[in-house]
Structures are given as C-alpha cells and as structure tokens.
mmCIF file of C-alpha atoms in Angstrom:
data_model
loop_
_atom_site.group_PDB
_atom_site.id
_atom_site.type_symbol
_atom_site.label_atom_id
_atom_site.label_comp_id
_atom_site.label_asym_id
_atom_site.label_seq_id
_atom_site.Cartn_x
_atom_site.Cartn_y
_atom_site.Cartn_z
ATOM 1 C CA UNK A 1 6.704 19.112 22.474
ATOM 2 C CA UNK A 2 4.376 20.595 24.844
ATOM 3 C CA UNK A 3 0.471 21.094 24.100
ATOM 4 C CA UNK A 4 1.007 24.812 23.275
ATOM 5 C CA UNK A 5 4.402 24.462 21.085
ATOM 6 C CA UNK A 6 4.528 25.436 17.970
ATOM 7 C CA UNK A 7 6.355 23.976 14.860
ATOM 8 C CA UNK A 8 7.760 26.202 12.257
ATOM 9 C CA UNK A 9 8.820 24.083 8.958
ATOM 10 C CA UNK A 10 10.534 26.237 6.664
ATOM 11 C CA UNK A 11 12.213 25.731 3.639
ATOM 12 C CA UNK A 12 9.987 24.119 0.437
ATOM 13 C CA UNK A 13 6.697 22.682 0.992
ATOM 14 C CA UNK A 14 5.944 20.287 -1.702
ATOM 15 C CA UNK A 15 2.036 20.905 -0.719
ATOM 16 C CA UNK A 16 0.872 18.809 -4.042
ATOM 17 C CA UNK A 17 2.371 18.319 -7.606
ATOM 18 C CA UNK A 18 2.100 22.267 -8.764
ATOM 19 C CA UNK A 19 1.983 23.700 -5.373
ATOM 20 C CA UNK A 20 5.019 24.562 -3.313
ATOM 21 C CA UNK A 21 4.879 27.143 -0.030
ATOM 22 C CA UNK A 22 7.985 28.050 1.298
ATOM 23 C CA UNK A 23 6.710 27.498 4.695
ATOM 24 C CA UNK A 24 4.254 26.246 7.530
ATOM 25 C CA UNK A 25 3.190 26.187 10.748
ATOM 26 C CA UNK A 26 2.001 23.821 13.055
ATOM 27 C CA UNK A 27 -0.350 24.897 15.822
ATOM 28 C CA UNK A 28 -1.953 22.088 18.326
ATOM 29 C CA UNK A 29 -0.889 19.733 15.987
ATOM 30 C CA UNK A 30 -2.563 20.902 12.748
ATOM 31 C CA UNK A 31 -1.568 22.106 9.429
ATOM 32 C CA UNK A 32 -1.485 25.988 9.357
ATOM 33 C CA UNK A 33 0.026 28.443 6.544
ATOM 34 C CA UNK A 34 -0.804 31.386 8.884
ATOM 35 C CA UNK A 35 1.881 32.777 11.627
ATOM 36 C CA UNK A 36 0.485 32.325 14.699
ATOM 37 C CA UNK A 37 0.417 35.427 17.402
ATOM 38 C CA UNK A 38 2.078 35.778 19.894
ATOM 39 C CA UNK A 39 3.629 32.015 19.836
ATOM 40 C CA UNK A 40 6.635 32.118 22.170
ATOM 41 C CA UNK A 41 7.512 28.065 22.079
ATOM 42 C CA UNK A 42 8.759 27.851 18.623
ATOM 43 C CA UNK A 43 10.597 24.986 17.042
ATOM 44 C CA UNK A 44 11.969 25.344 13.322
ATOM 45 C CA UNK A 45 12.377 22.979 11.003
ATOM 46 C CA UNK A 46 13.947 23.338 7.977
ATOM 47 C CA UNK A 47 14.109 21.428 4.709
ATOM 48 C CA UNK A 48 12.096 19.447 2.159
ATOM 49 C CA UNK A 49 8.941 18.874 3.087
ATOM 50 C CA UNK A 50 6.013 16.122 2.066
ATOM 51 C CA UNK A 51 3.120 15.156 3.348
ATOM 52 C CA UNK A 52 3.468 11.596 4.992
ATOM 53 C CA UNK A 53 3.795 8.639 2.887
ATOM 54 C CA UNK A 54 1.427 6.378 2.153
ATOM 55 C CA UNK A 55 2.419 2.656 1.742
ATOM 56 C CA UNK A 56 -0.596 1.162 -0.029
ATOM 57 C CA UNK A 57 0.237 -2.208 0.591
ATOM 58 C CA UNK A 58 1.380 -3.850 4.300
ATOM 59 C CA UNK A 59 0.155 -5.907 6.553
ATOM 60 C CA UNK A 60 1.299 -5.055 10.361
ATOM 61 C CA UNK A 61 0.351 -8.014 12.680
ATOM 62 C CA UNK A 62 1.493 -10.724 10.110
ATOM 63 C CA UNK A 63 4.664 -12.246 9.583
ATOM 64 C CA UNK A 64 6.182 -15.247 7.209
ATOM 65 C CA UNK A 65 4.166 -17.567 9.544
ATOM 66 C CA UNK A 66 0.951 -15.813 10.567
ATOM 67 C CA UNK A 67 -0.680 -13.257 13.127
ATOM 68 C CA UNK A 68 1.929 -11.784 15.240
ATOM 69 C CA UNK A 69 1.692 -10.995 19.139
ATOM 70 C CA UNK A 70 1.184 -6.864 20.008
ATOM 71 C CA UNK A 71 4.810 -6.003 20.301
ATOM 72 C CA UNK A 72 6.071 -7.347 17.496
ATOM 73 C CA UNK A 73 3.028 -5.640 15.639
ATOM 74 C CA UNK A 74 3.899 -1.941 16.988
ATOM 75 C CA UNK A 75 7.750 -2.513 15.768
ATOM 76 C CA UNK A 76 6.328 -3.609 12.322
ATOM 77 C CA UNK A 77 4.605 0.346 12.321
ATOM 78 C CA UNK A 78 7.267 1.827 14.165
ATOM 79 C CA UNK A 79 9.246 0.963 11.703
ATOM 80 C CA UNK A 80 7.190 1.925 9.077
ATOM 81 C CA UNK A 81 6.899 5.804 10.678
ATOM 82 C CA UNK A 82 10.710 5.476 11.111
ATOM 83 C CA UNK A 83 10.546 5.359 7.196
ATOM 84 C CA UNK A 84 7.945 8.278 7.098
ATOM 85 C CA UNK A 85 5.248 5.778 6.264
ATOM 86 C CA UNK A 86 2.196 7.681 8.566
ATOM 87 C CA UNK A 87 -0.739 6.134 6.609
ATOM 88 C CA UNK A 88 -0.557 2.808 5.917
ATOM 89 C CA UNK A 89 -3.583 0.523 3.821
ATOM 90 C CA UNK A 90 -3.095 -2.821 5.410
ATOM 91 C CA UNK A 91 -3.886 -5.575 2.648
ATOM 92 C CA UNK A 92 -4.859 -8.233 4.678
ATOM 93 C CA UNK A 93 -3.828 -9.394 8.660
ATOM 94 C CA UNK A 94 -4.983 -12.132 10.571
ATOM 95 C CA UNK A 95 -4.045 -10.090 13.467
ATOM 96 C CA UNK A 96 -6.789 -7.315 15.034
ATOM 97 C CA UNK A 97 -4.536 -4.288 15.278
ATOM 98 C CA UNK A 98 -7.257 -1.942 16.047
ATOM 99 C CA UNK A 99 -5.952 -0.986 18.939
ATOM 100 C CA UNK A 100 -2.910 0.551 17.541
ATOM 101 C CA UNK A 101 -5.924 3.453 16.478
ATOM 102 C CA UNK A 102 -5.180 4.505 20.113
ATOM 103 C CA UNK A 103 -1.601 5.084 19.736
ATOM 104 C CA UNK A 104 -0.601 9.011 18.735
ATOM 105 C CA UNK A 105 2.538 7.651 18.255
ATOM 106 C CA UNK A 106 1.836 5.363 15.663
ATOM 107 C CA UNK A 107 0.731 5.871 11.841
ATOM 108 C CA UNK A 108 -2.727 5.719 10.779
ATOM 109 C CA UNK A 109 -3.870 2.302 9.404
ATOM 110 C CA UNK A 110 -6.836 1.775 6.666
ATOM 111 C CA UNK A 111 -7.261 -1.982 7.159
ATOM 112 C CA UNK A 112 -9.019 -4.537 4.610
ATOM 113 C CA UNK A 113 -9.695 -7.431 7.151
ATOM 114 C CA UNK A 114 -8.068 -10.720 6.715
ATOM 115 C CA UNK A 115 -7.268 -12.268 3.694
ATOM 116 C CA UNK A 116 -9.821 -14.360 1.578
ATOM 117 C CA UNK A 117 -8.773 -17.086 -0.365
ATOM 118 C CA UNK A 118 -9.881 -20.479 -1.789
ATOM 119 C CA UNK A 119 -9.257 -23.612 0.147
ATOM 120 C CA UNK A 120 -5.649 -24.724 0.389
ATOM 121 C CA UNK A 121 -4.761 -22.051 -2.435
ATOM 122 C CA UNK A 122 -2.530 -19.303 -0.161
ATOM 123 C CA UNK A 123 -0.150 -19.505 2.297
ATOM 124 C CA UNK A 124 -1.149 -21.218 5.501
ATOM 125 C CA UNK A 125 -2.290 -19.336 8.370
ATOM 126 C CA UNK A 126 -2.663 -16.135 6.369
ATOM 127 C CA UNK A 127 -6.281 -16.613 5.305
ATOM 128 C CA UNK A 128 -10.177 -17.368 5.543
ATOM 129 C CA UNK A 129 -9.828 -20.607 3.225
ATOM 130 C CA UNK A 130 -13.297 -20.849 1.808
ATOM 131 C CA UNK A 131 -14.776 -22.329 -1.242
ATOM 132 C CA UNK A 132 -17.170 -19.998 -3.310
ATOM 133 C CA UNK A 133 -20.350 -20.573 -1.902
ATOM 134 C CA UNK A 134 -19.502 -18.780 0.880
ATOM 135 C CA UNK A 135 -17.611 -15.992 -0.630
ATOM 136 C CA UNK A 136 -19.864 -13.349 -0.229
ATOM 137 C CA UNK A 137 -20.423 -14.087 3.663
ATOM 138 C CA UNK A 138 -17.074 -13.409 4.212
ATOM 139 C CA UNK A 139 -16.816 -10.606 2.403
ATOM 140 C CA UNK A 140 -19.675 -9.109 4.145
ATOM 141 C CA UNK A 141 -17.767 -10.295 7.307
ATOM 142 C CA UNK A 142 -14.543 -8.271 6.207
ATOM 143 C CA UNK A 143 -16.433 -5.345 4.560
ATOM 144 C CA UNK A 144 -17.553 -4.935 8.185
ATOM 145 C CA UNK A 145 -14.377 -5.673 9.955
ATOM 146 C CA UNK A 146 -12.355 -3.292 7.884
ATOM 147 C CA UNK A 147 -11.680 0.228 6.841
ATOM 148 C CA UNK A 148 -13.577 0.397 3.658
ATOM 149 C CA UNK A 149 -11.367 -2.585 1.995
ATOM 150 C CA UNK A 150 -12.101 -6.244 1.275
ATOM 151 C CA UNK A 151 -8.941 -8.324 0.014
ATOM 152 C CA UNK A 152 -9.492 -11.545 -2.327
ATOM 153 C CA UNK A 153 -6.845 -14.214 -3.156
ATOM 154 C CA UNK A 154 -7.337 -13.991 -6.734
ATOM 155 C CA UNK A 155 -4.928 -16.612 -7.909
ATOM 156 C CA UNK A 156 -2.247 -18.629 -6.295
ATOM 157 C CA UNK A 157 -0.184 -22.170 -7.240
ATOM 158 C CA UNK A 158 -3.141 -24.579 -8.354
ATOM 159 C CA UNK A 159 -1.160 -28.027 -7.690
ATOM 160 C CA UNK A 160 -3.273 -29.565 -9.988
ATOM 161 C CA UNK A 161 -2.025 -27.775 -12.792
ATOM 162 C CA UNK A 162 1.345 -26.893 -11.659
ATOM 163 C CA UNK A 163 1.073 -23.254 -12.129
ATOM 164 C CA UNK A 164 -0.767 -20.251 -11.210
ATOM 165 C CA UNK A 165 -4.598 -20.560 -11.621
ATOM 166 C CA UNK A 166 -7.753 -18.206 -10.825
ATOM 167 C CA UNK A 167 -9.094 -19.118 -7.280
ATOM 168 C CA UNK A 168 -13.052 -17.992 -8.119
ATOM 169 C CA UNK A 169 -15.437 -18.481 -10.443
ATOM 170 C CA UNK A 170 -17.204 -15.209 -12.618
ATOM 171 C CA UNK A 171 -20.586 -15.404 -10.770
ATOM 172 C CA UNK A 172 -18.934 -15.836 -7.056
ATOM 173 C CA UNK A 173 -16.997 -12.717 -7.498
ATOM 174 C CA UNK A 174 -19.479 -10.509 -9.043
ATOM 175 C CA UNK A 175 -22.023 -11.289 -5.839
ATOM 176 C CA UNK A 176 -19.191 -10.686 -3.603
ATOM 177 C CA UNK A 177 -18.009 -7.556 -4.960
ATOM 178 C CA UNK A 178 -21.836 -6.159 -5.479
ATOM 179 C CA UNK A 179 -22.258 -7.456 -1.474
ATOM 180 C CA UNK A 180 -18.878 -5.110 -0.502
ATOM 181 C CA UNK A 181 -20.077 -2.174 -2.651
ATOM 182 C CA UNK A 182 -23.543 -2.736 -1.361
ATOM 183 C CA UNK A 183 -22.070 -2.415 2.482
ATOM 184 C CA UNK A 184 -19.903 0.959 1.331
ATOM 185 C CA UNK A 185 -16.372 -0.944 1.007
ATOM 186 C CA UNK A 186 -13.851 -1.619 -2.071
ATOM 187 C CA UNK A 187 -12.429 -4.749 -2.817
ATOM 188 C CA UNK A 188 -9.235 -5.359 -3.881
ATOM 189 C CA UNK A 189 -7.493 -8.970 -4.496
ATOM 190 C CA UNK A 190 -3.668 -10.474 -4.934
ATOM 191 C CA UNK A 191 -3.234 -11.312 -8.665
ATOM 192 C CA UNK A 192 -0.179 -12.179 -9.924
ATOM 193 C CA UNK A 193 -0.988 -14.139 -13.119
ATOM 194 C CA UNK A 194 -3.658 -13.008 -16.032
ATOM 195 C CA UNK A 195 -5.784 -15.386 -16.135
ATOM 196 C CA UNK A 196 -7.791 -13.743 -13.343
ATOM 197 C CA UNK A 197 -7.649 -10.349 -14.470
ATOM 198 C CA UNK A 198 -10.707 -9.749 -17.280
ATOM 199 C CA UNK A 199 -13.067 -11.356 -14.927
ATOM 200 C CA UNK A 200 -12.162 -9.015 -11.715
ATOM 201 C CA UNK A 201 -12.179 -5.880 -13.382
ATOM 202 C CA UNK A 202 -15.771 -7.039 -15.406
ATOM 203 C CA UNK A 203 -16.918 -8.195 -11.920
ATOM 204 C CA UNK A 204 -16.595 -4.738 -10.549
ATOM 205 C CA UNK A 205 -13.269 -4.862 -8.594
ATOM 206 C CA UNK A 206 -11.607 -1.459 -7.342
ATOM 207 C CA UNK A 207 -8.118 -2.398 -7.214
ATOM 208 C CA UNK A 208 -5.828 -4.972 -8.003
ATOM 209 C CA UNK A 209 -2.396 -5.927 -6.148
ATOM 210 C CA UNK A 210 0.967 -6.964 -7.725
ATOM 211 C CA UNK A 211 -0.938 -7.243 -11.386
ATOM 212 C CA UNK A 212 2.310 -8.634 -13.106
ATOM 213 C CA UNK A 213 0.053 -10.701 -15.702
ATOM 214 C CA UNK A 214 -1.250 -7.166 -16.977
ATOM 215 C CA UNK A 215 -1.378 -7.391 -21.117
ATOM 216 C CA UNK A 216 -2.202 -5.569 -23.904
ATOM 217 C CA UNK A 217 -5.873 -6.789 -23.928
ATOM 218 C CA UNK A 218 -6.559 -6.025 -19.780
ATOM 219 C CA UNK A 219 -4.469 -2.630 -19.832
ATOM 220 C CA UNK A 220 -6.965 -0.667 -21.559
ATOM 221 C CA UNK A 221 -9.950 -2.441 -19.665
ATOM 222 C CA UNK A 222 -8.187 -1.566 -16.292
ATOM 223 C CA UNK A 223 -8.553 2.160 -17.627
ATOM 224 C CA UNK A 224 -11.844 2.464 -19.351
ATOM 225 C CA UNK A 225 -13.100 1.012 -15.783
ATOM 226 C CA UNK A 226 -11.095 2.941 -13.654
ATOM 227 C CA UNK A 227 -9.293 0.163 -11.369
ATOM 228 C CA UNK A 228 -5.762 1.109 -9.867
ATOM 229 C CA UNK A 229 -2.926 -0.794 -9.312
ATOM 230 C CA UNK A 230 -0.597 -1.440 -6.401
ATOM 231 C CA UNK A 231 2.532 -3.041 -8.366
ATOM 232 C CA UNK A 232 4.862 -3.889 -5.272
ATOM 233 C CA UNK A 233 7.953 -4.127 -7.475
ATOM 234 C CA UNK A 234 9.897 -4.326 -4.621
ATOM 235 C CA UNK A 235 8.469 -7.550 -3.285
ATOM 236 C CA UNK A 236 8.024 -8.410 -7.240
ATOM 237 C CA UNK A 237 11.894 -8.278 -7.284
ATOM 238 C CA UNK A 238 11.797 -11.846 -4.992
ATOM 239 C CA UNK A 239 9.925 -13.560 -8.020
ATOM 240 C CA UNK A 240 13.503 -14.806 -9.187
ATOM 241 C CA UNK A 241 14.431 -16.370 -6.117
ATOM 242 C CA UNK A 242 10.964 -17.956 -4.880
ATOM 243 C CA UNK A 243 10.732 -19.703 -8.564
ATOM 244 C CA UNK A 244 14.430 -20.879 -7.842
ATOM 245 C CA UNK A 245 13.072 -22.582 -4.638
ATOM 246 C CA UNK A 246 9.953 -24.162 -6.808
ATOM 247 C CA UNK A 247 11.838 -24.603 -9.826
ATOM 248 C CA UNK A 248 12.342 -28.739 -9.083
ATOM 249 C CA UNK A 249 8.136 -29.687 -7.748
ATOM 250 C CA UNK A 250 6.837 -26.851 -9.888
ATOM 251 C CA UNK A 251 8.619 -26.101 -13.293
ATOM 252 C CA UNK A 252 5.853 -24.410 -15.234
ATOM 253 C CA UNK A 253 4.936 -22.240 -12.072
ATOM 254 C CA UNK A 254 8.764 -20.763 -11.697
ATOM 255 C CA UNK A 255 9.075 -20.184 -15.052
ATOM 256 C CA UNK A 256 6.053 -18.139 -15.166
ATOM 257 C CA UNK A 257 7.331 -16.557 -12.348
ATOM 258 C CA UNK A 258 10.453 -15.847 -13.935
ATOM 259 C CA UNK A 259 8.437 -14.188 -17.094
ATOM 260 C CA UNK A 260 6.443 -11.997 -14.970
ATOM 261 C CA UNK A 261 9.516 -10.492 -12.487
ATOM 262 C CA UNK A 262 11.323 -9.824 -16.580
ATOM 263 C CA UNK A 263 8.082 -7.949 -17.416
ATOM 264 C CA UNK A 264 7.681 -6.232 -14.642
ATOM 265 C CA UNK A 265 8.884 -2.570 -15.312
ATOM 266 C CA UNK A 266 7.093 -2.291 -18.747
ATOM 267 C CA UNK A 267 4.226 -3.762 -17.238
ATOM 268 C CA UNK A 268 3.864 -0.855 -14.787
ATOM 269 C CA UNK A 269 5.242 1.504 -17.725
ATOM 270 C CA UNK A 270 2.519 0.830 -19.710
ATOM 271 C CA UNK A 271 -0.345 0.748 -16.860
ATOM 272 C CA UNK A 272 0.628 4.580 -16.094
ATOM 273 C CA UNK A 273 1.229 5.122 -19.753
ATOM 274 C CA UNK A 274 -2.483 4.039 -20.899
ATOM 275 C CA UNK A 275 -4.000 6.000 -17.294
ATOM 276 C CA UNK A 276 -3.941 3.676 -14.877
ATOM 277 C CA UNK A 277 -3.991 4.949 -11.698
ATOM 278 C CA UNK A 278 -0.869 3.239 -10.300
ATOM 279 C CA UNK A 279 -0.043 3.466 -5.850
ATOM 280 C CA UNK A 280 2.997 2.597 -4.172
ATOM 281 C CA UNK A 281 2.956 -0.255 -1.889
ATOM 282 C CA UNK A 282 5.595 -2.591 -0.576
ATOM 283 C CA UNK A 283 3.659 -5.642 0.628
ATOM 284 C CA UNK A 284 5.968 -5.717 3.764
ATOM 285 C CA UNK A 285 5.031 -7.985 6.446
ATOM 286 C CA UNK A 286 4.742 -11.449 4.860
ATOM 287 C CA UNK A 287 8.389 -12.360 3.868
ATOM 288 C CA UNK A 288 9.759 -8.309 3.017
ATOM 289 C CA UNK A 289 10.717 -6.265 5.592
ATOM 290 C CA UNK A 290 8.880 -2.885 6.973
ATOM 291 C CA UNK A 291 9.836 0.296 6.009
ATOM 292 C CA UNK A 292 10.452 -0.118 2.334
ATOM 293 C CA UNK A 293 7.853 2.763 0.625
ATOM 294 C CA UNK A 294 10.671 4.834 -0.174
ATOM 295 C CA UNK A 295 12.526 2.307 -2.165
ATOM 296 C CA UNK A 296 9.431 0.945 -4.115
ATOM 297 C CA UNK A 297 8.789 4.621 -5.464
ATOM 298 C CA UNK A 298 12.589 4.526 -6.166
ATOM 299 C CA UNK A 299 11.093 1.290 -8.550
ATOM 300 C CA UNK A 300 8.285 3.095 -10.116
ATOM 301 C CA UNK A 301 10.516 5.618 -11.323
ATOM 302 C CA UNK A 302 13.108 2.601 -12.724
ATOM 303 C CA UNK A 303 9.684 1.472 -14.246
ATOM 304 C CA UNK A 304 9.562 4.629 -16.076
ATOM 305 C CA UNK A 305 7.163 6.619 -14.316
ATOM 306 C CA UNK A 306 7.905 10.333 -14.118
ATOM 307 C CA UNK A 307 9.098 11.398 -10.702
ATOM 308 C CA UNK A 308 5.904 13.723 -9.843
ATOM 309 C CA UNK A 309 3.718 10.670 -10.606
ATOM 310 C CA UNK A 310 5.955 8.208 -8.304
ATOM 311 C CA UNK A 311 6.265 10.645 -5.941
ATOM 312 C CA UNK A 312 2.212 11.249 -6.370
ATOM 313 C CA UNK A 313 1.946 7.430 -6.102
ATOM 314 C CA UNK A 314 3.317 7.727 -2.741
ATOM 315 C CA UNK A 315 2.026 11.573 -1.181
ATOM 316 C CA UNK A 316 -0.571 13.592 -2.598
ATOM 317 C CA UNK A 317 -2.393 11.108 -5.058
ATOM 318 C CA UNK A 318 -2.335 8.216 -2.725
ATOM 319 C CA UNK A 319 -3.567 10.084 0.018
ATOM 320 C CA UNK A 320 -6.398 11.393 -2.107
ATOM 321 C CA UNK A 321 -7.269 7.779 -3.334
ATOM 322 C CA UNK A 322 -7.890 6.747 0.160
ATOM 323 C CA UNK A 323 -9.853 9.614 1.129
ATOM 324 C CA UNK A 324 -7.270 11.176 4.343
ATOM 325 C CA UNK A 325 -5.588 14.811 3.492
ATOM 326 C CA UNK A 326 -2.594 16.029 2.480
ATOM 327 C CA UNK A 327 -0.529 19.014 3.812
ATOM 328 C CA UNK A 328 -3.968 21.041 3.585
ATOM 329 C CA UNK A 329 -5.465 23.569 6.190
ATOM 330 C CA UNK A 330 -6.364 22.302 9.351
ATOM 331 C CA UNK A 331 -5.046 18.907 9.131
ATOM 332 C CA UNK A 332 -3.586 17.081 11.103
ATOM 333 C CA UNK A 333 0.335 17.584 10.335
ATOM 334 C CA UNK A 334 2.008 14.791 9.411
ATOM 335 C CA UNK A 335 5.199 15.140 7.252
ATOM 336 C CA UNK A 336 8.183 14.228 6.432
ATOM 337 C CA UNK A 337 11.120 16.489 6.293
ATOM 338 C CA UNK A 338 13.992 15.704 3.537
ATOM 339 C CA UNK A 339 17.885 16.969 3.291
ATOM 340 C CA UNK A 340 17.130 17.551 -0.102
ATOM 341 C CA UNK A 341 14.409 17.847 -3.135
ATOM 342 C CA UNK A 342 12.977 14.661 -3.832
ATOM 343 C CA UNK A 343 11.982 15.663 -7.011
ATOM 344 C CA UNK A 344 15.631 15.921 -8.640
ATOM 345 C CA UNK A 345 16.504 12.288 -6.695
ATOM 346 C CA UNK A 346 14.132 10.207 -5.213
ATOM 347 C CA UNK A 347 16.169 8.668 -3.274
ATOM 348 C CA UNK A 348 16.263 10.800 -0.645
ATOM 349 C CA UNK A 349 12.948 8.981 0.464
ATOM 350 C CA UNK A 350 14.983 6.423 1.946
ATOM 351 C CA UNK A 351 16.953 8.838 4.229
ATOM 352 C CA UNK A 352 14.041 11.106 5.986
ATOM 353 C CA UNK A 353 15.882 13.978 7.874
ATOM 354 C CA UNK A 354 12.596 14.686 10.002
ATOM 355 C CA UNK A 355 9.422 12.471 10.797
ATOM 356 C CA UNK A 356 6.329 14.555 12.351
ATOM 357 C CA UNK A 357 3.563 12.903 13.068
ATOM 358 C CA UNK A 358 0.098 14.594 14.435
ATOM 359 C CA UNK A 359 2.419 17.609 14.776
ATOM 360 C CA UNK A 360 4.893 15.852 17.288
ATOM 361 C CA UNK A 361 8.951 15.632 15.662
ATOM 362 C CA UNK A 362 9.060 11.399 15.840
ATOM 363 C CA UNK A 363 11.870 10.867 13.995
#
C-alpha cells in the first residue's frame, strides 16, 4: 500500500469487551472511525476484527540452546505476526534484538533483558548465573537494558534436593525488586513450584510466570497485592513429557512435575476466579515453537475462563497492562482480521484471515 492509501475494515470491530463499531478506517497508518474525504485509493477489508495480539511471554533471539544469529531471530517474529502476534513482551533473551525496533515490518517487542538466575540453577546459556550478592547489580543492569521488565529465575531443579527449590533468599529479592522499581521497571520471575511464591509477591514482585504451584494460601495474596499471572498452559502442557525424561536421575522432581501439569487448569480457574489478573503468553522460543498465542487463549478458556476474559487476556486487557493502545483513535492500526466471531469460538485465533500491521495488510 502506498503512503496515501487508505484501508477500509468493515464488518465488526471488537474495539474492547462492550464496544463493537461496525467499521474503521485507516489513514497514514492510524486508527480512524471517521471517513476520510475525498480518499480515492481505498482498500476494504471485511470481517472480524481485533486489535493485535499480545503474547505476554516469548523470547525472540533464543532457542533450545541459546542466543540465536539475526535471521533466525526475524523468522522467530515473523512468525509470530504471521499468527497476529504484533506486540510481543519478551521474557528474557540473551540475544540484543533491538534492532528489530527498526523493522515496520515486524511486531513491537517490550523486552525484560536477559534472564537472571542463580548459579548453575537454569538452563545453560540462557542466563546471568549469579549468586545473591550481586542480584541487585544485575537487575539494575537489566532494568536499564530493557523495556520496563526485569526477569528472575525464581526456582529451578536444586540437585541437591532432587526437586524444585527457590533460587533467592527473602532479603536479596526485596533489594532487587525495590532497585527495579526504584529505576521505573517491573520485575517479573519463572516460578513453577510454591515454595517461592509468598516471598515474591511479599517482596514486591509485579508478575509471576507459569505459577503452577499457586494454592489456596498464595491465591488470595496474589490478589490483595495485585500481581498478574502469565500461566503458559501451552508450554505447561510439556510438563508430562520433560518429567518422563527426568523421571530415572530425578524422581521427586518429575513427579512434582506431573502434579503441577494435573493442576494446571484449576489453578488458573481459580487465579481469575479470586481476581487475578491473568495474560496470555506462550513462552515460545526456548523448546515451543513461535506463533502459538492463539492456541494458549484456546487453554485459558479450557481452564475455565470466560471467553471475553481469554480473549481480554490476549487484546484489550493485555495491551492495557503493558501500557501500548488498542484499536483507539489515532493509533497506530494494528489488527487482526478473523473469518468469523471469536467470541462464539475462539478458535478462530489460530486461523487469522487478515494481519495489518502499522496500517500495512502483512498477512
């Protein structure tokens, strides 16, 4: 499309939750709900219409191994606009992808740095490995190098126990977190056990990851302090197979595995249920392939979620939480364009008919 085309989307315009226009324009690549005089270059678009999703979890640059070179890092977000994924809150990435900020083809990324984790407690190559008396120079270090996110490690396999085990002690983490908020970032850290839990949301934490070891006891402690959740239920569906693989060196570790992938949908359930603020994010990039945000909101709603909230989790809530518009006045228009309403079957996320990013059709 040329600079002075204009894009006519017409059909329902799922602007938020209790807001639906039955059309928009798009003039110089911005959101408009007025028609445009005298536009002669007119393409129209017709369909069912959100804002562009948000996968709250990803890392683009990193692969099973490590940092990744720059090509394989702009198929990793191609693949994620393919999928209508146009903002995208990388959770860690050894790799400096800054430069994909350049790229109008390419989706918006909020990034939280590299990874930081205790010493020899994460997968290799991933992280800073530090021990805590250096915690909160690195999260300064990150705070600065990101997007307004720091990511901790907050438990992993502790081989000396044989299972999962907290990575920091109470004091480290509260200096670190103060240190983030102190240089205007959130934190957010990996936790997929509860042991870590009480003393990261007490500390001052923003967000948690996975949170599988979510109980009765954190749930309402999450809520009364306002910390969200990304639950990553599709990556969360692998538990089964990685405890299979540990089941022989680590018994107590796969079983607890095992207990937290059976939990996992009343887990989330109960988060929303109690008003936790819960996100959908995929955690693609490590082991799980891009481009999966429409099938983990295709999980929240298995979870139990109502489809406005999943779909929320995803759009107009998400987008909110990390502080970039929706399908609002003046901004810039990215969408995604649907055969059908997403609201009677969300699994038409999976399929996008149309992808436009900064007002260009991509997809």
């Amino acid at each position: 499309m040329s600079e002075s085309a204009v894009l006519h989307i017409k059909g329902r315009v799922l602007v938020g939750p209790d807001e639906v226009r039955d059309e928009l324009w798009v003039v110089g690549g911005r959101v408009s709900y007025d028609r445009p005089v005298g536009a002669r270059d007119v393409t129209t678009v017709t369909g069912w219409v959100l804002p562009g999703l948000v996968d709250a979890h990803c890392h683009v640059g990193l692969d099973a191994h490590g940092a990744v070179d720059e090509s394989t890092s702009e198929k990793q977000a191609l693949t994620e606009r393919d999928a209508g994924a146009l903002l995208l809150r990388d959770a860690g990435s050894p790799a400096d992808t800054h430069w994909i900020d350049d790229r109008e083809d390419l989706p918006r990324i909020i990034r939280a740095g590299r990874h930081i984790a205790r010493t020899k407690r994460y997968i290799r190559n991933y992280a800073h490995e530090i021990e805590p008396e250096d915690l909160v120079a690195y999260v300064a270090r990150e705070a600065r190098r990101g997007d307004g996110w720091v990511k901790l490690v907050g438990d992993w396999l502790d081989r000396s126990t044989g299972d999962l085990g907290a990575c920091w002690p109470r004091g480290a983490v509260e200096d670190a977190i103060a240190e983030a908020h102190r240089l205007g970032a959130r934190v957010t850290a990996h936790c997929f056990a509860e042991e870590s839990l009480a003393d990261l949301v007490e500390a001052g934490i923003d967000c948690v990851e996975h949170a599988t070891g979510l109980t009765e006891e954190t749930i309402p402690l999450f809520a009364g302090r306002g910390v969200a959740i990304v639950p990553t239920l599709v990556n969360i569906a692998t538990f089964p197979r990685l405890a299979e693989g540990g089941q022989t060196k680590f018994p107590r570790w796969a079983d607890h595995m095992r207990r937290l992938h059976a939990s996992r949908y009343e887990t989330v359930r109960a988060a929303h249920d109690a008003g936790i603020a819960v996100y959908a994010g995929t955690d693609a990039g490590g082991g799980l392939a891009h481009g999966l945000v429409g099938s983990e909101v295709v999980e929240l709603v298995r979870a139990g979620l109502p489809v406005n909230a999943a779909l929320s989790a995803a759009t107009w809530g998400a987008r909110e939480w990390l502080g970039r518009p929706g399908l609002t006045e003046g901004a810039a228009a990215d969408l995604v364009v649907y055969e059908s309403d997403p609201r009677a079957d969300v699994r038409v996320l999976t399929a996008p008919r149309r992808v436009v990013l900064r007002g260009r059709v991509v997809g």
